[in-house]
Short mmCIF file of C-alpha atoms and ligand atoms in Angstrom, two decimals:
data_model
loop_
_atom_site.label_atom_id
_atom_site.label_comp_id
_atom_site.label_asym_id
_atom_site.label_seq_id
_atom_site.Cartn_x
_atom_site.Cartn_y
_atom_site.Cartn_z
CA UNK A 22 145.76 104.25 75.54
CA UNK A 23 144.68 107.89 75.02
CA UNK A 24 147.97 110.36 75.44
CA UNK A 25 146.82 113.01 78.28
CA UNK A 26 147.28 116.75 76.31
CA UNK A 27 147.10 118.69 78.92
CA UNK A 28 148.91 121.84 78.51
CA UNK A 29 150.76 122.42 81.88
CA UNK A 30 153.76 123.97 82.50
CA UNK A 31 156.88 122.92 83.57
CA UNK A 32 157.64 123.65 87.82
CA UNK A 33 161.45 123.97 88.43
CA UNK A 34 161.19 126.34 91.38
CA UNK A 35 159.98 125.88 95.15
CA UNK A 36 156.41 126.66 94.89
CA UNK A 37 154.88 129.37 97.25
CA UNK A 38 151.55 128.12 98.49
CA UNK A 39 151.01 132.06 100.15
CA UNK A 40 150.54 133.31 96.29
CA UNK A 41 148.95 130.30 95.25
CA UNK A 42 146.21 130.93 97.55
CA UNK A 43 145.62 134.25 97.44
CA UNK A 44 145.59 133.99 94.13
CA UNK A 45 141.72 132.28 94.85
CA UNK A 46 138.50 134.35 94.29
CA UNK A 47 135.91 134.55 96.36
CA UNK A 48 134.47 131.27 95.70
CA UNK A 49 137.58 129.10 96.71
CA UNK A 50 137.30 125.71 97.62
CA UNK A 51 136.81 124.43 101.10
CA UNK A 52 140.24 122.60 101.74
CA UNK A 53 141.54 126.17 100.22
CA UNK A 54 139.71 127.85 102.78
CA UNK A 55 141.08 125.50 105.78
CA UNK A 56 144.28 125.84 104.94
CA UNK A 57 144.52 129.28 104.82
CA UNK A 58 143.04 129.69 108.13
CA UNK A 59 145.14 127.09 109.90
CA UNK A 60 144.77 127.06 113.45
CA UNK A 61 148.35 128.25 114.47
CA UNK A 62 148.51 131.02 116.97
CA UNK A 63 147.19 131.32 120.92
CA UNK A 64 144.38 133.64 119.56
CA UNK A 65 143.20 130.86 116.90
CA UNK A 66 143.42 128.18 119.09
CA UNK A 67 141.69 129.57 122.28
CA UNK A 68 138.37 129.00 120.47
CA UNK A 69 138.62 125.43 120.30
CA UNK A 70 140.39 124.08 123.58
CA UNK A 71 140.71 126.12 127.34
CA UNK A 72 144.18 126.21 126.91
CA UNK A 73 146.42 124.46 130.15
CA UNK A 74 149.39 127.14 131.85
CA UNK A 75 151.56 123.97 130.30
CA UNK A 76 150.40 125.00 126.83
CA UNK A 77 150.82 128.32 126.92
CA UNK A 78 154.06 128.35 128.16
CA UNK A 79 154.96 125.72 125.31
CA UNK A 80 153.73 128.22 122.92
CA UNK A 81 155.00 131.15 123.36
CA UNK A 82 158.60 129.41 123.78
CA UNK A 83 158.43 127.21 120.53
CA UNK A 84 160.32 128.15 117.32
CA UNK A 85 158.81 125.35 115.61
CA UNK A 86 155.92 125.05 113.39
CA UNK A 87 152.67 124.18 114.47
CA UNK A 88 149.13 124.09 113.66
CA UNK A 89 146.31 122.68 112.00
CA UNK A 90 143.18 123.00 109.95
CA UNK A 91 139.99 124.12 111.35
CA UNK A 92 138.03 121.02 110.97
CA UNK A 93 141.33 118.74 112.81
CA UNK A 94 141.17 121.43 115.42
CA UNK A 95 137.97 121.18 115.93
CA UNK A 96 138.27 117.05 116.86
CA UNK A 97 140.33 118.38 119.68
CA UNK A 98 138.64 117.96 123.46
CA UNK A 99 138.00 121.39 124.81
CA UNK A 100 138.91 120.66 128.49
CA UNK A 101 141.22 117.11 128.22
CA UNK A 102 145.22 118.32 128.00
CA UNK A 103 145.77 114.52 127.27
CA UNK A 104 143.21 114.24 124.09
CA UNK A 105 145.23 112.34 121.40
CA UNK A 106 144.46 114.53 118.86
CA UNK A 107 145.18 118.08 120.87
CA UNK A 108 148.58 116.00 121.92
CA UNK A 109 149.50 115.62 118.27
CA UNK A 110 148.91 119.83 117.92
CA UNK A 111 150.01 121.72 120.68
CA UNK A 112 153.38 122.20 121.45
CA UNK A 113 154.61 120.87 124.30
CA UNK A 114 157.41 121.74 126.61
CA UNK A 115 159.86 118.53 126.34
CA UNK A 116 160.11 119.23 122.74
CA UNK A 117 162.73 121.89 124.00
CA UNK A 118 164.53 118.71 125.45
CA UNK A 119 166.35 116.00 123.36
CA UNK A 120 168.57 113.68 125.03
CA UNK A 121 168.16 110.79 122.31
CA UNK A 122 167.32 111.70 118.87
CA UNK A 123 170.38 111.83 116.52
CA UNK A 124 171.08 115.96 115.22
CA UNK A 125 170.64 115.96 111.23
CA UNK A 126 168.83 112.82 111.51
CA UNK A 127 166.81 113.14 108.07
CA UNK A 128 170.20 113.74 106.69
CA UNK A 129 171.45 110.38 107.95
CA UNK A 130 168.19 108.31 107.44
CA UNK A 131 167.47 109.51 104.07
CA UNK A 132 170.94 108.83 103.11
CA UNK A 133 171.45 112.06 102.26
CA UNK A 134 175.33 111.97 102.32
CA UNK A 135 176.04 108.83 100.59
CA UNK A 136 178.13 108.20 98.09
CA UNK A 137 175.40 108.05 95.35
CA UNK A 138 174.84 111.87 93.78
CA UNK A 139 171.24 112.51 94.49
CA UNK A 140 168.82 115.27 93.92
CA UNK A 141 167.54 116.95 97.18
CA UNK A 142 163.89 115.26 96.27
CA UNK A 143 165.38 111.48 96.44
CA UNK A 144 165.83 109.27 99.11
CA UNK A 145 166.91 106.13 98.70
CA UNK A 146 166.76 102.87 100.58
CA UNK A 147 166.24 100.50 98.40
CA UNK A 148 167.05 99.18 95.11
CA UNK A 149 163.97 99.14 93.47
CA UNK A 150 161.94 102.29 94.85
CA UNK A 151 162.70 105.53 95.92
CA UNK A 152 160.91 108.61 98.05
CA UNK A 153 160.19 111.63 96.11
CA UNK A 154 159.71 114.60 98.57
CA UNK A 155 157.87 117.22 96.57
CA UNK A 156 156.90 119.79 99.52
CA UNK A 157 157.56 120.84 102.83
CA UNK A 158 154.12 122.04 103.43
CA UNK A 159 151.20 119.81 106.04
CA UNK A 160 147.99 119.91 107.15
CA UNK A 161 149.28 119.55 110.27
CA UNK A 162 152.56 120.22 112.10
CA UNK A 163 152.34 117.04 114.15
CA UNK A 164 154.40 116.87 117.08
CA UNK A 165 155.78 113.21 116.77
CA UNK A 166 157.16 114.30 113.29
CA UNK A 167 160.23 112.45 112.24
CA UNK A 168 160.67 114.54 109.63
CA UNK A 169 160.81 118.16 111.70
CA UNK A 170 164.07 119.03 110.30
CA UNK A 171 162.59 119.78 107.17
CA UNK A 172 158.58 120.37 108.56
CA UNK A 173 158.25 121.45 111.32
CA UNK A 174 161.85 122.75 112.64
CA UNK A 175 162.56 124.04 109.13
CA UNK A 176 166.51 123.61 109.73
CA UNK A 177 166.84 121.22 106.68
CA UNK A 178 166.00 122.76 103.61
CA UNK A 179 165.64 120.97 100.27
CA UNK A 180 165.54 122.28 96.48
CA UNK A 181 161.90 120.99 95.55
CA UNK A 182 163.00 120.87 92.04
CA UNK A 183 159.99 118.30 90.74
CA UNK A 184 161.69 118.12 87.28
CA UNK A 185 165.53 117.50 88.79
CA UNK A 186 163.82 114.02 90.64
CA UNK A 187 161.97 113.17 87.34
CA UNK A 188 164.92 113.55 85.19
CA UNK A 189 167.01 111.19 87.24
CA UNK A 190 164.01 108.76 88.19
CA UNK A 191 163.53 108.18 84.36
CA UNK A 192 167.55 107.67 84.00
CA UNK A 193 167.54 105.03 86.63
CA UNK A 194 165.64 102.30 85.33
CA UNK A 195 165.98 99.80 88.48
CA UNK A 196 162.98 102.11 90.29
CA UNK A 197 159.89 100.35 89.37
CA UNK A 198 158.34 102.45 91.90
CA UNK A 199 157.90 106.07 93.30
CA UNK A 200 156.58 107.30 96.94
CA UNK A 201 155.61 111.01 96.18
CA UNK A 202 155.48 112.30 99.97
CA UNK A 203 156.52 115.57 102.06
CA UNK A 204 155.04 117.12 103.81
CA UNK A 205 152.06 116.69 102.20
CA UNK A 206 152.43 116.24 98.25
CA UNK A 207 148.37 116.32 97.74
CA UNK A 208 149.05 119.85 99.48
CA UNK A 209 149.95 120.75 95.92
CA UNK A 210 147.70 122.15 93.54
CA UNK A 211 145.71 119.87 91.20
CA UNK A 212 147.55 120.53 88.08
CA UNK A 213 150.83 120.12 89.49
CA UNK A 214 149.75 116.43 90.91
CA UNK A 215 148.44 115.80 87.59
CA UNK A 216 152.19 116.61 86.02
CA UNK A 217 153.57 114.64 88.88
CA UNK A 218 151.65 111.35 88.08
CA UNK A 219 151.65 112.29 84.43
CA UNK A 220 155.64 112.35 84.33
CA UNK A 221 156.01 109.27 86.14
CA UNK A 222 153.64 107.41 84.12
CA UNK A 223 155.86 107.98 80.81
CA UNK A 224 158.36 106.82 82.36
CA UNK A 225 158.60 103.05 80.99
CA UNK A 226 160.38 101.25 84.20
CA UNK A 227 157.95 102.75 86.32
CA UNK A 228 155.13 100.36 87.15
CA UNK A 229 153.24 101.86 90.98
CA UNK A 230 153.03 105.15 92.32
CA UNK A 231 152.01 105.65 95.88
CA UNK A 232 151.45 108.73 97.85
CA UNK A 233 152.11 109.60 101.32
CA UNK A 234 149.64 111.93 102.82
CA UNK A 235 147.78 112.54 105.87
CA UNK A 236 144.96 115.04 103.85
CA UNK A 237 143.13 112.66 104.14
CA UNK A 238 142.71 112.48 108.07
CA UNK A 239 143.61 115.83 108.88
CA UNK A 240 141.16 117.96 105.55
CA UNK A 241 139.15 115.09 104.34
CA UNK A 242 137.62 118.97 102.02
CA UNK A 243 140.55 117.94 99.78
CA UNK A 244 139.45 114.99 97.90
CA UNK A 245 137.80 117.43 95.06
CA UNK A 246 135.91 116.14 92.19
CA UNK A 247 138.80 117.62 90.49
CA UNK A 248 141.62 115.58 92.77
CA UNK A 249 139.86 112.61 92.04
CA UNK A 250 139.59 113.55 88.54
CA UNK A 251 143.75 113.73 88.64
CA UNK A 252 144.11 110.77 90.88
CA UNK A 253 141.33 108.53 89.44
CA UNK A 254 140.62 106.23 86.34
CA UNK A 255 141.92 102.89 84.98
CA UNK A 256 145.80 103.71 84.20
CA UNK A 257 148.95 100.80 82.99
CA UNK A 258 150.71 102.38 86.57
CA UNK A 259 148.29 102.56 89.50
CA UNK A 260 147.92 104.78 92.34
CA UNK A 261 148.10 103.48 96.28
CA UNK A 262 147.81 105.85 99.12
CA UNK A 263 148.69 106.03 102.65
CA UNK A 264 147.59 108.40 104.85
CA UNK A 265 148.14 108.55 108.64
CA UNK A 266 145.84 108.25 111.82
CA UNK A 267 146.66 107.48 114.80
CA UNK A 268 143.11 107.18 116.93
CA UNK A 269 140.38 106.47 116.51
CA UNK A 270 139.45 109.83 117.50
CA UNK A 271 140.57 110.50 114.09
CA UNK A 272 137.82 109.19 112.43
CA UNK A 273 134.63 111.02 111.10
CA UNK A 274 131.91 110.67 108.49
CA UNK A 275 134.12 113.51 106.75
CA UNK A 276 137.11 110.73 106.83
CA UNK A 277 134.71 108.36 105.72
CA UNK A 278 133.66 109.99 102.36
CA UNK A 279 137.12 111.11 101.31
CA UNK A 280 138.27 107.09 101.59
CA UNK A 281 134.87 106.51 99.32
CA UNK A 282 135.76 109.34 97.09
CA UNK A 283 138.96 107.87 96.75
CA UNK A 284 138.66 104.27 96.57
CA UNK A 285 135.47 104.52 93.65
CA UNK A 286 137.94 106.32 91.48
CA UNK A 287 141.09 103.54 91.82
CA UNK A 288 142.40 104.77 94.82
CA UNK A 289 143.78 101.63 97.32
CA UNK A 290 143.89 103.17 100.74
CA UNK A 291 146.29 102.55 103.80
CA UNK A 292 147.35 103.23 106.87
CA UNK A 293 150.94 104.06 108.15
CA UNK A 294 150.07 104.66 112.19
CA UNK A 295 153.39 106.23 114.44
CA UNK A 296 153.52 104.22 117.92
CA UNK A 297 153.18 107.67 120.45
CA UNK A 298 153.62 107.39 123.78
CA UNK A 299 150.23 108.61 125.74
CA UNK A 300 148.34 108.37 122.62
CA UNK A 301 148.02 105.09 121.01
CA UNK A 302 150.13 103.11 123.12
CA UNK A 303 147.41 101.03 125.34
CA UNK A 304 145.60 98.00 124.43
CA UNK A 305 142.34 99.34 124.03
CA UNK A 306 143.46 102.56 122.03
CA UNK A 307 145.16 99.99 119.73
CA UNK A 308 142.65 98.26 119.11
CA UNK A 309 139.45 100.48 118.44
CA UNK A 310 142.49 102.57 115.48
CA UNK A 311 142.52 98.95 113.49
CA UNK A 312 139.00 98.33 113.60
CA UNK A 313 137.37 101.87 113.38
CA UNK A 314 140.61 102.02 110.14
CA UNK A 315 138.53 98.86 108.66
CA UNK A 316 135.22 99.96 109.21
CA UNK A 317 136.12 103.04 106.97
CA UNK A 318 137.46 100.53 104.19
CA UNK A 319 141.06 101.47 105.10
CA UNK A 320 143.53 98.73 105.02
CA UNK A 321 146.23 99.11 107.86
CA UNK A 322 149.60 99.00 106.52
CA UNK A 323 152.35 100.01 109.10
CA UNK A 324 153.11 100.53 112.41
CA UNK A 325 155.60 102.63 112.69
CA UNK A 326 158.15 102.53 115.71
CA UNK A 327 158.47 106.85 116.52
CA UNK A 328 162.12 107.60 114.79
CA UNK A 329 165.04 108.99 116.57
CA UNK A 330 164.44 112.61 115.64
CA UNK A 331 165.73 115.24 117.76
CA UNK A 332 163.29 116.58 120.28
CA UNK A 333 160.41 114.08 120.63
CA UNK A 334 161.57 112.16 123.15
CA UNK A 335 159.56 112.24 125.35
CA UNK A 336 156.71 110.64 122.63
CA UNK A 337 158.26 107.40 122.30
CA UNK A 338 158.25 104.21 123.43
CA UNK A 339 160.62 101.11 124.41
CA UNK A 340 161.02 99.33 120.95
CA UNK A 341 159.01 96.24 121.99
CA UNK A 342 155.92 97.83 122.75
CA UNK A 343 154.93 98.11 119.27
CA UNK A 344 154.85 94.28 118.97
CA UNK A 345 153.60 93.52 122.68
CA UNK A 346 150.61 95.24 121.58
CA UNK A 347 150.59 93.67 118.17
CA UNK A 348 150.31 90.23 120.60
CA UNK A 349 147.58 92.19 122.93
CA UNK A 350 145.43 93.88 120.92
CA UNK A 351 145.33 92.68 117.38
CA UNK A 352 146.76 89.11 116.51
CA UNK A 353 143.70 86.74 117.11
CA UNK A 354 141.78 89.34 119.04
CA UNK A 355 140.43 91.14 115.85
CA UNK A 356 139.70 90.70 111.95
CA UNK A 357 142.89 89.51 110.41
CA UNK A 358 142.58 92.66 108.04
CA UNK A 359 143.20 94.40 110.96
CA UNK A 360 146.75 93.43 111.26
CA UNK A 361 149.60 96.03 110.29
CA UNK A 362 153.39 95.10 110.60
CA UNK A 363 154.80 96.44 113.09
CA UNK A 364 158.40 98.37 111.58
CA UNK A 365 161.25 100.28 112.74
CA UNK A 366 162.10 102.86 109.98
CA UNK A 367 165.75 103.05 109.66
CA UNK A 368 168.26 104.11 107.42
CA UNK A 369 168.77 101.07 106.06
CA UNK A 370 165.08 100.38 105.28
CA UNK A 371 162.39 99.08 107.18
CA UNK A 372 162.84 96.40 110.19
CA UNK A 373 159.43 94.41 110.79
CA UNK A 374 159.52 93.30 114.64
CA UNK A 375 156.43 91.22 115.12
CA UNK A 376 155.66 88.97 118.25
CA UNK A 377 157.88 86.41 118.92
CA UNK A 378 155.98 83.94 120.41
CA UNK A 379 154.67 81.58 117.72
CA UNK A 380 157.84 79.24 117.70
CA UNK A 381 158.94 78.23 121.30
CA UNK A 382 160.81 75.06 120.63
CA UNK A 383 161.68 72.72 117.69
CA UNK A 384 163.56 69.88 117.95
CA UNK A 385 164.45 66.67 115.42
CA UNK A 386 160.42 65.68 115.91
CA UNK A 387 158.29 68.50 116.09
CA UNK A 388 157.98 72.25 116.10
CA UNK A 389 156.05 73.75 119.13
CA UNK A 390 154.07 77.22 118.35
CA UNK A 391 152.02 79.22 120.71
CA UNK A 392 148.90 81.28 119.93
CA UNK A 393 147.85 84.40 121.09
CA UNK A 394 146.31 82.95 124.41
CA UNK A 395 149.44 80.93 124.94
CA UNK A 396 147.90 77.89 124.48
CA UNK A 397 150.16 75.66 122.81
CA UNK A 398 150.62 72.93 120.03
CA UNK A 399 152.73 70.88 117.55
CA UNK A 400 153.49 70.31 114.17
CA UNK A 401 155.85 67.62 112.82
CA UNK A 402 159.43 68.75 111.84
CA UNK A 403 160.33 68.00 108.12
CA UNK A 404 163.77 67.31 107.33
C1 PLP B 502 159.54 103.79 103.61
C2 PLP B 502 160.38 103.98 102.46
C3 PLP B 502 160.17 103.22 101.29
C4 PLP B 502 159.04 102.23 101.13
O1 PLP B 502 159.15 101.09 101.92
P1 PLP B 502 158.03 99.97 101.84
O2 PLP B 502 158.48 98.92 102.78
O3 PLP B 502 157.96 99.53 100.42
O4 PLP B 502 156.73 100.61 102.27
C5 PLP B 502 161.03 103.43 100.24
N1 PLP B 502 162.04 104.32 100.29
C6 PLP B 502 162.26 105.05 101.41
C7 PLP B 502 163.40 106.00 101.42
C8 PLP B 502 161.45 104.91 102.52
O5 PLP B 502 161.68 105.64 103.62
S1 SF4 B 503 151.83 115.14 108.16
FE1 SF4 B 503 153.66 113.83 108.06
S2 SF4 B 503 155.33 115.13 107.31
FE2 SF4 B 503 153.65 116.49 107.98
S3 SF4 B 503 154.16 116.98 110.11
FE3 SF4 B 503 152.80 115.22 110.17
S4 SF4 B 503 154.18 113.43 110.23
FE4 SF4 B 503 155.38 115.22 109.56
#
């Protein structure tokens, strides 16, 4: 296969995405241009949404980040406080509360203070893959955000030293595969992706890569002809992506493209949905996500169960609802595609808790399952 001799430079340092786009000329790129003029303060946000007394007071109060691009924003229902897209960007009040989450929780679900030595960029679960957190930045400061400590609350701060996590991926030949997530890793420039993917593709034991990013949903603008030039093309280690959307709401022509863009250059694409309380957490909200995800040629993936993070509390739900809606919504009520696991994140890896109700009895004869209309039947029991 042809060597790649691309002359890029090595990146040791945390990268400053201010310089990096100011650096741009008048002609920059469109994602450029929505990131830069993020939708952050009162003033921004006014022109999209009549903002509630709630809001404002949420606002002005929070010391967290928050905000989101222009074209996200602009999803957002002018006059509905409870749209599930403006719930996922405006501050709200309870975030000030926390009488659940765990304080340094990234610390102890990333097993941060293990005893294996670890650059800041690794997290490790399991034996055979790792995370590889390249950035802080988003396209979004979502609310539900188990990873706020380092996002959105800024508290936890890691040494993004992309060479440091390639040098000890490559000595650790167990890891046959590599998450590259955030933040947002596709937040990063195209030639630094390119070294990114580059890197881990010399590395023999490496055999996927998959990124995490929600770019996707929340600046569809950044699936370039030159991202897809980086990302795309027949390659020994391929390239999976998950991205994140949580309603259906979520999902536009724009949304539609970038999945084409990226699937007709090699790019799988999934879905890794968070379980929020007042957003996606009825039937019918359930449901229409895992279709409208299919109609758009994304696969669903996960479900995820919202983590114990400090200070979003008030977003989740009881553990079981996850899989209650799993039963109501999805299994046998839609396209089999449809069907994401349902997982609780934890630091021990990730706990699938599906429906329980396919085997109610079994007994020397004969197992008894039950479908999803509870209608009942038998198969023999081998022994
Ligand atoms: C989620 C996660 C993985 C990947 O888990 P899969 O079940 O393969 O999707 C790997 N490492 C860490 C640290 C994770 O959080
Ligand atoms: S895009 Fe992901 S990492 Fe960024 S704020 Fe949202 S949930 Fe957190």
């Amino acid at each position: 296969m042809l060597e790649c001799q691309l002359n890029v430079p090595t990146y040791t340092e945390n990268y400053n995405f201010n310089n990096y786009l100011k650096e741009e000329n008048d002609t920059i790129e469109e994602w450029k241009y929505q990131y830069r003029n993020q939708v952050n303060t009162l003033e921004k946000l006014e022109k999209y949404i009549n903002i509630t007394d709630e809001e404002h007071e949420a606002i002005i109060h929070t010391t967290a980040k928050w905000g989101t691009t222009p074209y996200f924003a602009s999803l957002m229902d002018r006059n509905d406080p409870n749209c599930p897209i403006r719930k996922q960007v405006v501050p709200s009040k309870y975030e000030q509360e926390n009488k659940y989450g765990i304080e340094d929780y990234l610390i102890f679900k990333e097993n941060r203070s293990g005893e294996e030595e670890r650059p800041d960029t690794i997290a490790r679960q399991y034996q055979n893959r790792v995370a590889f957190t390249v950035v802080n930045a988003c396209g979004i400061y979502c609310r539900h955000c188990f990873r706020k400590e380092l996002v959105v609350d800024e508290s936890l701060e890691l040494r993004f030293d992309i060479d440091e996590g390639l040098e000890w991926i490559s000595e650790h030949n167990e890891i046959r595969e590599v998450l590259v997530t955030g933040g947002d890793p596709l937040l990063l420039p195209d030639d630094r992706i390119e070294y990114v993917i580059r890197k881990l593709r010399e590395i023999p034991h490496i055999e996927m890569i998959r990124f995490g990013s929600r770019l996707p949903v929340v600046l569809p603008h950044r699936v370039t002809p030159g991202l897809r030039k980086v990302l795309g093309e027949y390659h020994r280690v391929p390239i999976w992506l998950n991205t994140q959307c949580n309603h259906a709401k979520e999902i536009t022509n724009e949304l539609a493209k970038a999945v084409w863009d990226l699937l007709t250059c090699g790019i799988n694409v999934g879905n890794q949905a968070v379980l929020i309380k007042g957003i996606n957490d009825d039937v019918e909200s359930f449901k229409q996500l895992h279709e409208s995800l299919l109609n758009i040629r994304i696969r669903p993936y996960y479900v995820f169960y919202l983590e114990a993070a400090p200070g979003i509390d008030h977003l989740r739900t009881p553990i079981e609802k996850g899989a209650e809606l799993i039963r109501d919504a999805l299994r046998g009520h839609t396209s089999g595609l449809a069907q994401p696991m349902y997982v609780i994140a934890t630091n021990i890896g990730k706990i699938p808790l599906m429906p329980d109700y396919y085997i109610k009895d079994k007994n020397e004869k004969e197992y008894i399952l039950q479908n999803h209309r509870g209608e009942v039947t038998s198969l023999p029991t081998i022994h």
